[in-house]
mmCIF file of C-alpha atoms (C1' of nucleotides) and ligand atoms in Angstrom:
data_model
loop_
_atom_site.group_PDB
_atom_site.id
_atom_site.type_symbol
_atom_site.label_atom_id
_atom_site.label_comp_id
_atom_site.label_asym_id
_atom_site.label_seq_id
_atom_site.Cartn_x
_atom_site.Cartn_y
_atom_site.Cartn_z
ATOM 1 C CA MET G 1 110.296 71.200 104.733
ATOM 2 C CA PRO G 2 109.848 72.789 101.312
ATOM 3 C CA SER G 3 111.106 76.363 101.159
ATOM 4 C CA SER G 4 108.459 78.843 100.076
ATOM 5 C CA ASN G 5 110.530 79.174 96.916
ATOM 6 C CA GLN G 6 110.116 75.520 96.105
ATOM 7 C CA GLN G 7 106.467 75.798 97.037
ATOM 8 C CA MET G 8 105.971 78.606 94.530
ATOM 9 C CA LYS G 9 107.755 76.652 91.802
ATOM 10 C CA PHE G 10 105.605 73.617 92.486
ATOM 11 C CA ALA G 11 102.456 75.734 92.343
ATOM 12 C CA LEU G 12 103.489 76.882 88.883
ATOM 13 C CA LYS G 13 104.680 73.528 87.486
ATOM 14 C CA SER G 14 101.754 71.531 88.824
ATOM 15 C CA THR G 15 99.354 73.804 86.963
ATOM 16 C CA GLY G 16 101.291 73.724 83.707
ATOM 17 C CA HIS G 17 103.009 77.084 84.018
ATOM 18 C CA SER G 18 106.631 77.932 83.366
ATOM 19 C CA ILE G 19 109.164 79.142 85.836
ATOM 20 C CA THR G 20 110.539 82.352 84.408
ATOM 21 C CA VAL G 21 112.910 85.114 85.385
ATOM 22 C CA PRO G 22 110.150 87.739 85.865
ATOM 23 C CA ARG G 23 108.108 85.360 88.026
ATOM 24 C CA LYS G 24 111.030 84.582 90.299
ATOM 25 C CA GLN G 25 111.834 88.275 90.502
ATOM 26 C CA LEU G 26 108.301 89.247 91.481
ATOM 27 C CA PHE G 27 108.096 86.521 94.098
ATOM 28 C CA LYS G 28 111.351 87.614 95.632
ATOM 29 C CA THR G 29 110.150 91.198 95.834
ATOM 30 C CA LEU G 30 106.884 90.114 97.431
ATOM 31 C CA GLN G 31 108.816 88.227 100.082
ATOM 32 C CA ALA G 32 110.828 91.309 100.899
ATOM 33 C CA HIS G 33 107.950 93.588 101.925
ATOM 34 C CA GLU G 34 105.042 93.372 104.356
ATOM 35 C CA ALA G 35 102.648 94.903 101.819
ATOM 36 C CA GLN G 36 103.129 96.971 98.703
ATOM 37 C CA THR G 37 101.165 98.696 95.973
ATOM 38 C CA ILE G 38 101.382 97.668 92.339
ATOM 39 C CA HIS G 39 103.207 100.921 91.735
ATOM 40 C CA GLU G 40 105.857 100.032 94.317
ATOM 41 C CA LEU G 41 106.201 96.598 92.797
ATOM 42 C CA VAL G 42 106.722 98.120 89.346
ATOM 43 C CA ALA G 43 109.361 100.474 90.742
ATOM 44 C CA ARG G 44 111.129 97.647 92.556
ATOM 45 C CA CYS G 45 111.275 95.431 89.463
ATOM 46 C CA PRO G 46 112.664 97.795 86.827
ATOM 47 C CA THR G 47 113.642 94.978 84.475
ATOM 48 C CA VAL G 48 110.095 93.610 84.320
ATOM 49 C CA ASP G 49 107.519 95.202 82.068
ATOM 50 C CA ARG G 50 104.402 96.756 83.622
ATOM 51 C CA ALA G 51 102.091 94.493 81.626
ATOM 52 C CA THR G 52 104.010 91.439 82.777
ATOM 53 C CA ILE G 53 103.650 92.535 86.377
ATOM 54 C CA TYR G 54 99.890 92.865 86.066
ATOM 55 C CA ARG G 55 99.674 89.488 84.345
ATOM 56 C CA THR G 56 101.907 87.799 86.905
ATOM 57 C CA ILE G 57 99.982 89.188 89.864
ATOM 58 C CA GLU G 58 96.767 87.923 88.304
ATOM 59 C CA LEU G 59 98.305 84.472 87.871
ATOM 60 C CA PHE G 60 99.744 84.474 91.393
ATOM 61 C CA GLU G 61 96.301 85.326 92.702
ATOM 62 C CA GLU G 62 94.730 82.423 90.837
ATOM 63 C CA LEU G 63 97.392 80.113 92.233
ATOM 64 C CA GLY G 64 96.858 81.406 95.752
ATOM 65 C CA ILE G 65 100.339 82.861 95.990
ATOM 66 C CA VAL G 66 99.390 86.465 96.428
ATOM 67 C CA GLN G 67 96.407 88.399 97.789
ATOM 68 C CA ARG G 68 95.168 91.960 97.755
ATOM 69 C CA LEU G 69 94.713 93.955 100.937
ATOM 70 C CA GLN G 70 92.161 96.665 101.533
ATOM 71 C CA ILE G 71 94.505 99.323 102.871
ATOM 72 C CA GLY G 72 93.826 102.949 102.093
ATOM 73 C CA TRP G 73 92.996 104.132 98.601
ATOM 74 C CA LYS G 74 95.126 101.786 96.579
ATOM 75 C CA TYR G 75 95.115 98.062 97.083
ATOM 76 C CA GLN G 76 98.264 96.418 98.334
ATOM 77 C CA LEU G 77 99.755 93.053 97.558
ATOM 78 C CA GLU G 78 101.303 90.483 99.820
ATOM 79 C CA LEU G 79 101.921 86.758 99.923
ATOM 80 C CA THR G 80 99.054 84.578 101.127
ATOM 81 C CA ASP G 81 98.928 82.578 104.345
ATOM 82 C CA SER G 82 100.466 79.623 102.495
ATOM 83 C CA TYR G 83 103.671 81.600 102.170
ATOM 84 C CA VAL G 84 103.771 83.783 105.281
ATOM 85 C CA HIS G 85 102.156 83.194 108.675
ATOM 86 C CA HIS G 86 98.524 84.263 108.833
ATOM 87 C CA HIS G 87 98.102 87.718 110.330
ATOM 88 C CA HIS G 88 96.068 90.909 110.202
ATOM 89 C CA HIS G 89 96.971 94.581 109.944
ATOM 90 C CA LEU G 90 96.892 97.609 112.159
ATOM 91 C CA VAL G 91 96.980 100.741 110.044
ATOM 92 C CA CYS G 92 97.896 104.051 111.662
ATOM 93 C CA THR G 93 95.743 106.820 110.239
ATOM 94 C CA ARG G 94 98.293 109.434 111.249
ATOM 95 C CA CYS G 95 101.674 108.104 110.118
ATOM 96 C CA GLY G 96 100.487 105.437 107.715
ATOM 97 C CA ALA G 97 102.387 102.643 109.417
ATOM 98 C CA ILE G 98 101.207 99.121 108.678
ATOM 99 C CA ILE G 99 101.758 96.815 111.621
ATOM 100 C CA ALA G 100 101.261 93.049 111.461
ATOM 101 C CA LEU G 101 99.009 91.674 114.188
ATOM 102 C CA ALA G 102 99.818 88.145 115.288
ATOM 103 C CA GLU G 103 97.155 85.516 114.754
ATOM 104 C CA ASP G 104 94.676 85.034 117.603
ATOM 105 C CA ALA G 105 92.915 81.681 117.923
ATOM 106 C CA GLU G 106 89.874 83.093 119.686
ATOM 107 C CA LEU G 107 89.294 85.688 116.989
ATOM 108 C CA GLU G 108 89.793 83.223 114.169
ATOM 109 C CA ALA G 109 87.386 80.735 115.695
ATOM 110 C CA ARG G 110 84.711 83.362 116.152
ATOM 111 C CA LEU G 111 84.979 84.392 112.504
ATOM 112 C CA ILE G 112 84.437 80.892 111.186
ATOM 113 C CA THR G 113 81.499 80.354 113.514
ATOM 114 C CA LEU G 114 79.834 83.567 112.482
ATOM 115 C CA ALA G 115 80.208 82.854 108.780
ATOM 116 C CA ALA G 116 78.807 79.364 109.314
ATOM 117 C CA THR G 117 75.676 80.689 111.008
ATOM 118 C CA ALA G 118 75.010 82.576 107.765
ATOM 119 C CA ASP G 119 75.366 79.255 105.908
ATOM 120 C CA PHE G 120 78.585 80.540 104.391
ATOM 121 C CA THR G 121 81.675 78.362 103.959
ATOM 122 C CA ALA G 122 84.602 80.607 104.747
ATOM 123 C CA SER G 123 87.887 79.956 102.995
ATOM 124 C CA ASP G 124 89.854 83.004 104.028
ATOM 125 C CA HIS G 125 89.456 86.502 105.368
ATOM 126 C CA GLN G 126 91.077 89.868 105.799
ATOM 127 C CA LEU G 127 90.905 92.229 108.719
ATOM 128 C CA GLU G 128 92.174 95.778 108.854
ATOM 129 C CA ILE G 129 92.065 97.783 112.061
ATOM 130 C CA ARG G 130 92.556 101.534 111.718
ATOM 131 C CA GLY G 131 93.562 103.855 114.498
ATOM 132 C CA LEU G 132 96.655 105.343 116.107
ATOM 133 C CA CYS G 133 99.916 103.501 116.640
ATOM 134 C CA SER G 134 101.970 103.830 119.810
ATOM 135 C CA ASN G 135 104.095 106.584 118.291
ATOM 136 C CA CYS G 136 101.126 108.663 117.251
ATOM 137 C CA HIS G 137 98.836 108.838 120.253
ATOM 138 C CA MET Q 1 65.288 110.317 116.114
ATOM 139 C CA PRO Q 2 66.844 112.130 113.155
ATOM 140 C CA SER Q 3 66.438 110.246 109.887
ATOM 141 C CA SER Q 4 69.724 109.461 108.188
ATOM 142 C CA ASN Q 5 68.635 111.959 105.568
ATOM 143 C CA GLN Q 6 68.462 114.734 108.137
ATOM 144 C CA GLN Q 7 71.723 113.534 109.578
ATOM 145 C CA MET Q 8 73.389 113.872 106.165
ATOM 146 C CA LYS Q 9 71.972 117.343 105.662
ATOM 147 C CA PHE Q 10 73.185 118.403 109.081
ATOM 148 C CA ALA Q 11 76.648 117.027 108.339
ATOM 149 C CA LEU Q 12 76.771 119.223 105.245
ATOM 150 C CA LYS Q 13 75.295 122.408 106.746
ATOM 151 C CA SER Q 14 77.288 122.282 109.946
ATOM 152 C CA THR Q 15 80.504 122.262 107.921
ATOM 153 C CA GLY Q 16 79.456 125.059 105.604
ATOM 154 C CA HIS Q 17 78.470 122.989 102.601
ATOM 155 C CA SER Q 18 75.396 123.288 100.423
ATOM 156 C CA ILE Q 19 72.643 120.778 100.023
ATOM 157 C CA THR Q 20 72.388 120.171 96.312
ATOM 158 C CA VAL Q 21 70.476 117.956 93.931
ATOM 159 C CA PRO Q 22 73.532 115.801 93.019
ATOM 160 C CA ARG Q 23 74.405 115.288 96.699
ATOM 161 C CA LYS Q 24 70.904 114.170 97.615
ATOM 162 C CA GLN Q 25 70.875 111.889 94.586
ATOM 163 C CA LEU Q 26 74.186 110.251 95.492
ATOM 164 C CA PHE Q 27 73.157 109.734 99.096
ATOM 165 C CA LYS Q 28 69.905 108.116 98.034
ATOM 166 C CA THR Q 29 71.746 105.752 95.707
ATOM 167 C CA LEU Q 30 74.226 104.848 98.446
ATOM 168 C CA GLN Q 31 71.329 103.985 100.749
ATOM 169 C CA ALA Q 32 69.854 101.684 98.114
ATOM 170 C CA HIS Q 33 72.808 99.319 97.775
ATOM 171 C CA GLU Q 34 74.877 97.260 100.183
ATOM 172 C CA ALA Q 35 78.117 98.182 98.418
ATOM 173 C CA GLN Q 36 78.909 99.487 94.961
ATOM 174 C CA THR Q 37 81.819 100.502 92.785
ATOM 175 C CA ILE Q 38 82.284 104.067 91.600
ATOM 176 C CA HIS Q 39 81.432 102.799 88.151
ATOM 177 C CA GLU Q 40 78.089 101.444 89.342
ATOM 178 C CA LEU Q 41 77.392 104.720 91.106
ATOM 179 C CA VAL Q 42 78.102 106.632 87.900
ATOM 180 C CA ALA Q 43 75.778 104.338 85.959
ATOM 181 C CA ARG Q 44 73.043 104.684 88.562
ATOM 182 C CA CYS Q 45 73.188 108.471 88.592
ATOM 183 C CA PRO Q 46 73.062 109.331 84.877
ATOM 184 C CA THR Q 47 72.160 112.960 85.493
ATOM 185 C CA VAL Q 48 75.246 113.579 87.616
ATOM 186 C CA ASP Q 49 78.613 114.212 85.982
ATOM 187 C CA ARG Q 50 81.524 111.834 86.623
ATOM 188 C CA ALA Q 51 83.669 114.609 88.076
ATOM 189 C CA THR Q 52 80.889 115.621 90.449
ATOM 190 C CA ILE Q 53 80.549 112.056 91.649
ATOM 191 C CA TYR Q 54 84.258 111.822 92.432
ATOM 192 C CA ARG Q 55 84.161 115.182 94.201
ATOM 193 C CA THR Q 56 81.067 114.277 96.181
ATOM 194 C CA ILE Q 57 82.436 110.919 97.283
ATOM 195 C CA GLU Q 58 85.599 112.658 98.452
ATOM 196 C CA LEU Q 59 83.516 115.159 100.432
ATOM 197 C CA PHE Q 60 81.299 112.433 101.875
ATOM 198 C CA GLU Q 61 84.409 110.593 103.002
ATOM 199 C CA GLU Q 62 85.745 113.672 104.761
ATOM 200 C CA LEU Q 63 82.403 114.126 106.485
ATOM 201 C CA GLY Q 64 82.313 110.479 107.546
ATOM 202 C CA ILE Q 65 79.262 109.727 105.438
ATOM 203 C CA VAL Q 66 80.823 107.172 103.158
ATOM 204 C CA GLN Q 67 83.710 104.711 103.332
ATOM 205 C CA ARG Q 68 85.628 102.600 100.855
ATOM 206 C CA LEU Q 69 85.783 98.838 100.994
ATOM 207 C CA GLN Q 70 88.473 97.014 99.082
ATOM 208 C CA ILE Q 71 86.600 94.023 97.772
ATOM 209 C CA GLY Q 72 88.365 92.442 94.841
ATOM 210 C CA TRP Q 73 90.133 94.679 92.365
ATOM 211 C CA LYS Q 74 88.090 97.828 92.570
ATOM 212 C CA TYR Q 75 87.126 99.512 95.808
ATOM 213 C CA GLN Q 76 83.477 99.722 96.731
ATOM 214 C CA LEU Q 77 81.566 102.435 98.487
ATOM 215 C CA GLU Q 78 79.010 102.282 101.242
ATOM 216 C CA LEU Q 79 77.612 104.426 104.005
ATOM 217 C CA THR Q 80 79.564 104.471 107.270
ATOM 218 C CA ASP Q 81 78.454 103.032 110.582
ATOM 219 C CA SER Q 82 76.894 106.395 111.445
ATOM 220 C CA TYR Q 83 74.330 105.837 108.710
ATOM 221 C CA VAL Q 84 73.835 102.086 108.599
ATOM 222 C CA HIS Q 85 74.313 99.571 111.395
ATOM 223 C CA HIS Q 86 77.905 98.382 111.782
ATOM 224 C CA HIS Q 87 78.487 95.128 109.908
ATOM 225 C CA HIS Q 88 81.029 93.089 107.964
ATOM 226 C CA HIS Q 89 80.956 91.330 104.607
ATOM 227 C CA LEU Q 90 80.841 87.807 103.317
ATOM 228 C CA VAL Q 91 82.055 87.728 99.719
ATOM 229 C CA CYS Q 92 81.294 84.709 97.570
ATOM 230 C CA THR Q 93 84.271 83.857 95.384
ATOM 231 C CA ARG Q 94 82.077 82.007 92.909
ATOM 232 C CA CYS Q 95 79.091 84.270 92.243
ATOM 233 C CA GLY Q 96 80.485 87.510 93.608
ATOM 234 C CA ALA Q 97 77.628 88.066 96.030
ATOM 235 C CA ILE Q 98 78.309 90.453 98.903
ATOM 236 C CA ILE Q 99 76.372 89.541 102.028
ATOM 237 C CA ALA Q 100 76.166 91.692 105.146
ATOM 238 C CA LEU Q 101 77.124 89.932 108.360
ATOM 239 C CA ALA Q 102 75.337 91.216 111.447
ATOM 240 C CA GLU Q 103 77.494 92.735 114.163
ATOM 241 C CA ASP Q 104 78.738 90.342 116.836
ATOM 242 C CA ALA Q 105 79.646 91.726 120.237
ATOM 243 C CA GLU Q 106 82.125 88.969 121.033
ATOM 244 C CA LEU Q 107 84.033 89.516 117.800
ATOM 245 C CA GLU Q 108 84.072 93.285 118.172
ATOM 246 C CA ALA Q 109 85.311 93.077 121.745
ATOM 247 C CA ARG Q 110 88.111 90.706 120.780
ATOM 248 C CA LEU Q 111 89.280 93.062 118.050
ATOM 249 C CA ILE Q 112 89.606 96.006 120.382
ATOM 250 C CA THR Q 113 91.426 93.925 122.966
ATOM 251 C CA LEU Q 114 93.906 92.589 120.455
ATOM 252 C CA ALA Q 115 94.697 96.003 119.059
ATOM 253 C CA ALA Q 116 95.182 97.334 122.571
ATOM 254 C CA THR Q 117 97.727 94.638 123.416
ATOM 255 C CA ALA Q 118 99.796 96.004 120.542
ATOM 256 C CA ASP Q 119 99.498 99.455 122.143
ATOM 257 C CA PHE Q 120 97.284 100.519 119.279
ATOM 258 C CA THR Q 121 94.184 102.684 119.742
ATOM 259 C CA ALA Q 122 91.615 101.306 117.351
ATOM 260 C CA SER Q 123 89.059 103.676 115.870
ATOM 261 C CA ASP Q 124 87.437 101.502 113.261
ATOM 262 C CA HIS Q 125 87.949 98.362 111.249
ATOM 263 C CA GLN Q 126 86.923 96.363 108.217
ATOM 264 C CA LEU Q 127 86.517 92.635 107.911
ATOM 265 C CA GLU Q 128 85.944 90.684 104.722
ATOM 266 C CA ILE Q 129 85.331 86.944 104.772
ATOM 267 C CA ARG Q 130 85.685 85.141 101.446
ATOM 268 C CA GLY Q 131 84.260 81.757 100.628
ATOM 269 C CA LEU Q 132 81.136 80.188 99.159
ATOM 270 C CA CYS Q 133 77.618 81.407 99.775
ATOM 271 C CA SER Q 134 74.709 79.048 100.370
ATOM 272 C CA ASN Q 135 73.785 79.044 96.683
ATOM 273 C CA CYS Q 136 77.274 78.170 95.535
ATOM 274 C CA HIS Q 137 78.409 75.295 97.683
ATOM 275 C "C1'" DG V 1 60.450 136.794 97.221
ATOM 276 C "C1'" DC V 2 64.776 139.143 95.280
ATOM 277 C "C1'" DA V 3 69.536 140.650 94.098
ATOM 278 C "C1'" DA V 4 74.279 139.838 95.375
ATOM 279 C "C1'" DA V 5 77.653 136.695 97.053
ATOM 280 C "C1'" DA V 6 79.334 132.138 97.666
ATOM 281 C "C1'" DA V 7 79.436 127.437 96.515
ATOM 282 C "C1'" DT V 8 78.832 123.830 93.219
ATOM 283 C "C1'" DT V 9 78.278 121.747 88.790
ATOM 284 C "C1'" DG V 10 79.140 120.234 83.979
ATOM 285 C "C1'" DC V 11 82.242 120.122 80.385
ATOM 286 C "C1'" DG V 12 86.437 119.266 78.080
ATOM 287 C "C1'" DA V 13 91.074 118.430 78.356
ATOM 288 C "C1'" DC V 14 94.480 115.937 80.644
ATOM 289 C "C1'" DT V 15 97.232 112.433 83.405
ATOM 290 C "C1'" DA V 16 97.436 107.945 85.497
ATOM 291 C "C1'" DA V 17 96.100 103.102 85.768
ATOM 292 C "C1'" DT V 18 95.044 98.878 83.556
ATOM 293 C "C1'" DT V 19 94.225 95.874 79.506
ATOM 294 C "C1'" DT V 20 95.093 93.823 75.034
ATOM 295 C "C1'" DG V 21 97.147 92.112 70.457
ATOM 296 C "C1'" DC V 22 100.997 90.351 68.578
ATOM 297 C "C1'" DA V 23 105.721 89.355 67.040
ATOM 298 C "C1'" DA V 24 110.069 88.189 69.371
ATOM 299 C "C1'" DA V 25 112.247 85.692 73.108
ATOM 300 C "C1'" DA V 26 112.452 82.266 76.589
ATOM 301 C "C1'" DA V 27 111.123 77.848 78.583
ATOM 302 C "C1'" DT V 28 109.809 73.151 78.090
ATOM 303 C "C1'" DT V 29 109.632 68.754 75.664
ATOM 304 C "C1'" DG V 30 111.513 64.530 74.015
ATOM 305 C "C1'" DC B 1 119.384 70.363 69.959
ATOM 306 C "C1'" DA B 2 115.139 71.279 67.084
ATOM 307 C "C1'" DA B 3 110.272 71.554 67.548
ATOM 308 C "C1'" DT B 4 106.544 73.057 70.318
ATOM 309 C "C1'" DT B 5 104.451 75.675 73.849
ATOM 310 C "C1'" DT B 6 104.433 79.456 76.917
ATOM 311 C "C1'" DT B 7 105.692 83.963 78.203
ATOM 312 C "C1'" DT B 8 107.458 88.481 77.532
ATOM 313 C "C1'" DG B 9 108.097 93.293 75.953
ATOM 314 C "C1'" DC B 10 106.366 96.868 73.397
ATOM 315 C "C1'" DA B 11 102.977 99.857 71.638
ATOM 316 C "C1'" DA B 12 98.351 100.986 71.188
ATOM 317 C "C1'" DA B 13 93.843 101.116 73.283
ATOM 318 C "C1'" DT B 14 90.814 101.460 77.176
ATOM 319 C "C1'" DT B 15 89.353 102.821 81.520
ATOM 320 C "C1'" DA B 16 89.830 105.455 85.860
ATOM 321 C "C1'" DG B 17 90.600 109.646 88.077
ATOM 322 C "C1'" DT B 18 91.905 114.819 88.160
ATOM 323 C "C1'" DC B 19 91.700 119.765 87.103
ATOM 324 C "C1'" DG B 20 90.590 124.581 85.381
ATOM 325 C "C1'" DC B 21 86.956 127.455 84.440
ATOM 326 C "C1'" DA B 22 82.601 129.500 82.810
ATOM 327 C "C1'" DA B 23 77.675 128.621 83.619
ATOM 328 C "C1'" DT B 24 74.250 127.312 87.064
ATOM 329 C "C1'" DT B 25 72.478 126.522 91.570
ATOM 330 C "C1'" DT B 26 72.298 127.527 96.506
ATOM 331 C "C1'" DT B 27 72.591 130.523 100.195
ATOM 332 C "C1'" DT B 28 72.379 134.961 102.422
ATOM 333 C "C1'" DG B 29 70.522 139.342 103.979
ATOM 334 C "C1'" DC B 30 67.220 142.225 102.975
HETATM 335 MN MN1 MN S 1 101.012 91.608 106.021
HETATM 336 MN MN1 MN S 2 77.889 96.720 103.694
HETATM 337 ZN ZN1 ZN S 3 101.323 106.031 113.583
HETATM 338 ZN ZN1 ZN S 4 77.810 82.626 95.722
#
DNA sequence: GCAAAAATTGCGACTAATTTGCAAAAATTG
DNA sequence: CAATTTTTGCAAATTAGTCGCAATTTTTGC
């Protein structure tokens, strides 16, 4: 079983990219948080230049390592389903909490079916449910 | 049956806001497109100042007239479910097309149920399915 | 309609977010 | 380890978004 670390390194090498200190740093930080803004990422990686962070995120996106989430005003970043188990997000509109929602086979199946009826070949998807968490209602 | 235009005007008046030329213009432009970035909105409303567009979108959000979608890097704007029928989006990763996916009762029901099992009271949600459209695969 | 009052707009300046060119530094090659 | 290739940091340049305020538009109450 390849660790997600090895998986990330393979994704880089196999596409002709180098394994560098900033890239390892960024990956590590992404593993440590459920979802985070670019600004948080910049703050959490003080030794890495802002421009490098933008460039690395772009590369990680191309390699399918990271994805953007549609949460609130600013987009958030998190590892893709290849690196963490597929899930969706419950976002509390009162306290701002972001709660991971475990994968549901029935829901997933319905999504694929629906896309197919529109002659669309789905590769991945994102779902955000807004409302009130247990603490806030 | 109130037209969505009347509905928008009522939303403004009933909260003590004026009906102005820029506001009518923005609303009309929002009705004309499935989803659009702020930049597109600015380009499509040349007579309205950038600052006014930002302020109007903020107001329209507060009044539940418009919502943001996070598709790709920049967020996109579109009318809420109170103004256009509830739907989700298929986003083609090759040509960038954004296709509306008609509402599906089974899917919607499953969403609510899932959120509830996490003791979460869902108010609304957003779903984006990425993949290849019929022209691109 | 009309004048006064209230709300909104456009403009310009300003701050934050993102992108880009390029020389220096780091990683890979053999 | 030296040569080659890739990446990084830094600074400058764009682009996106915000704010104060005087001028203009809308609303209100005759
Ligand atoms: Mn997550
Ligand atoms: Mn839409
Ligand atoms: Zn909450
Ligand atoms: Zn397409």
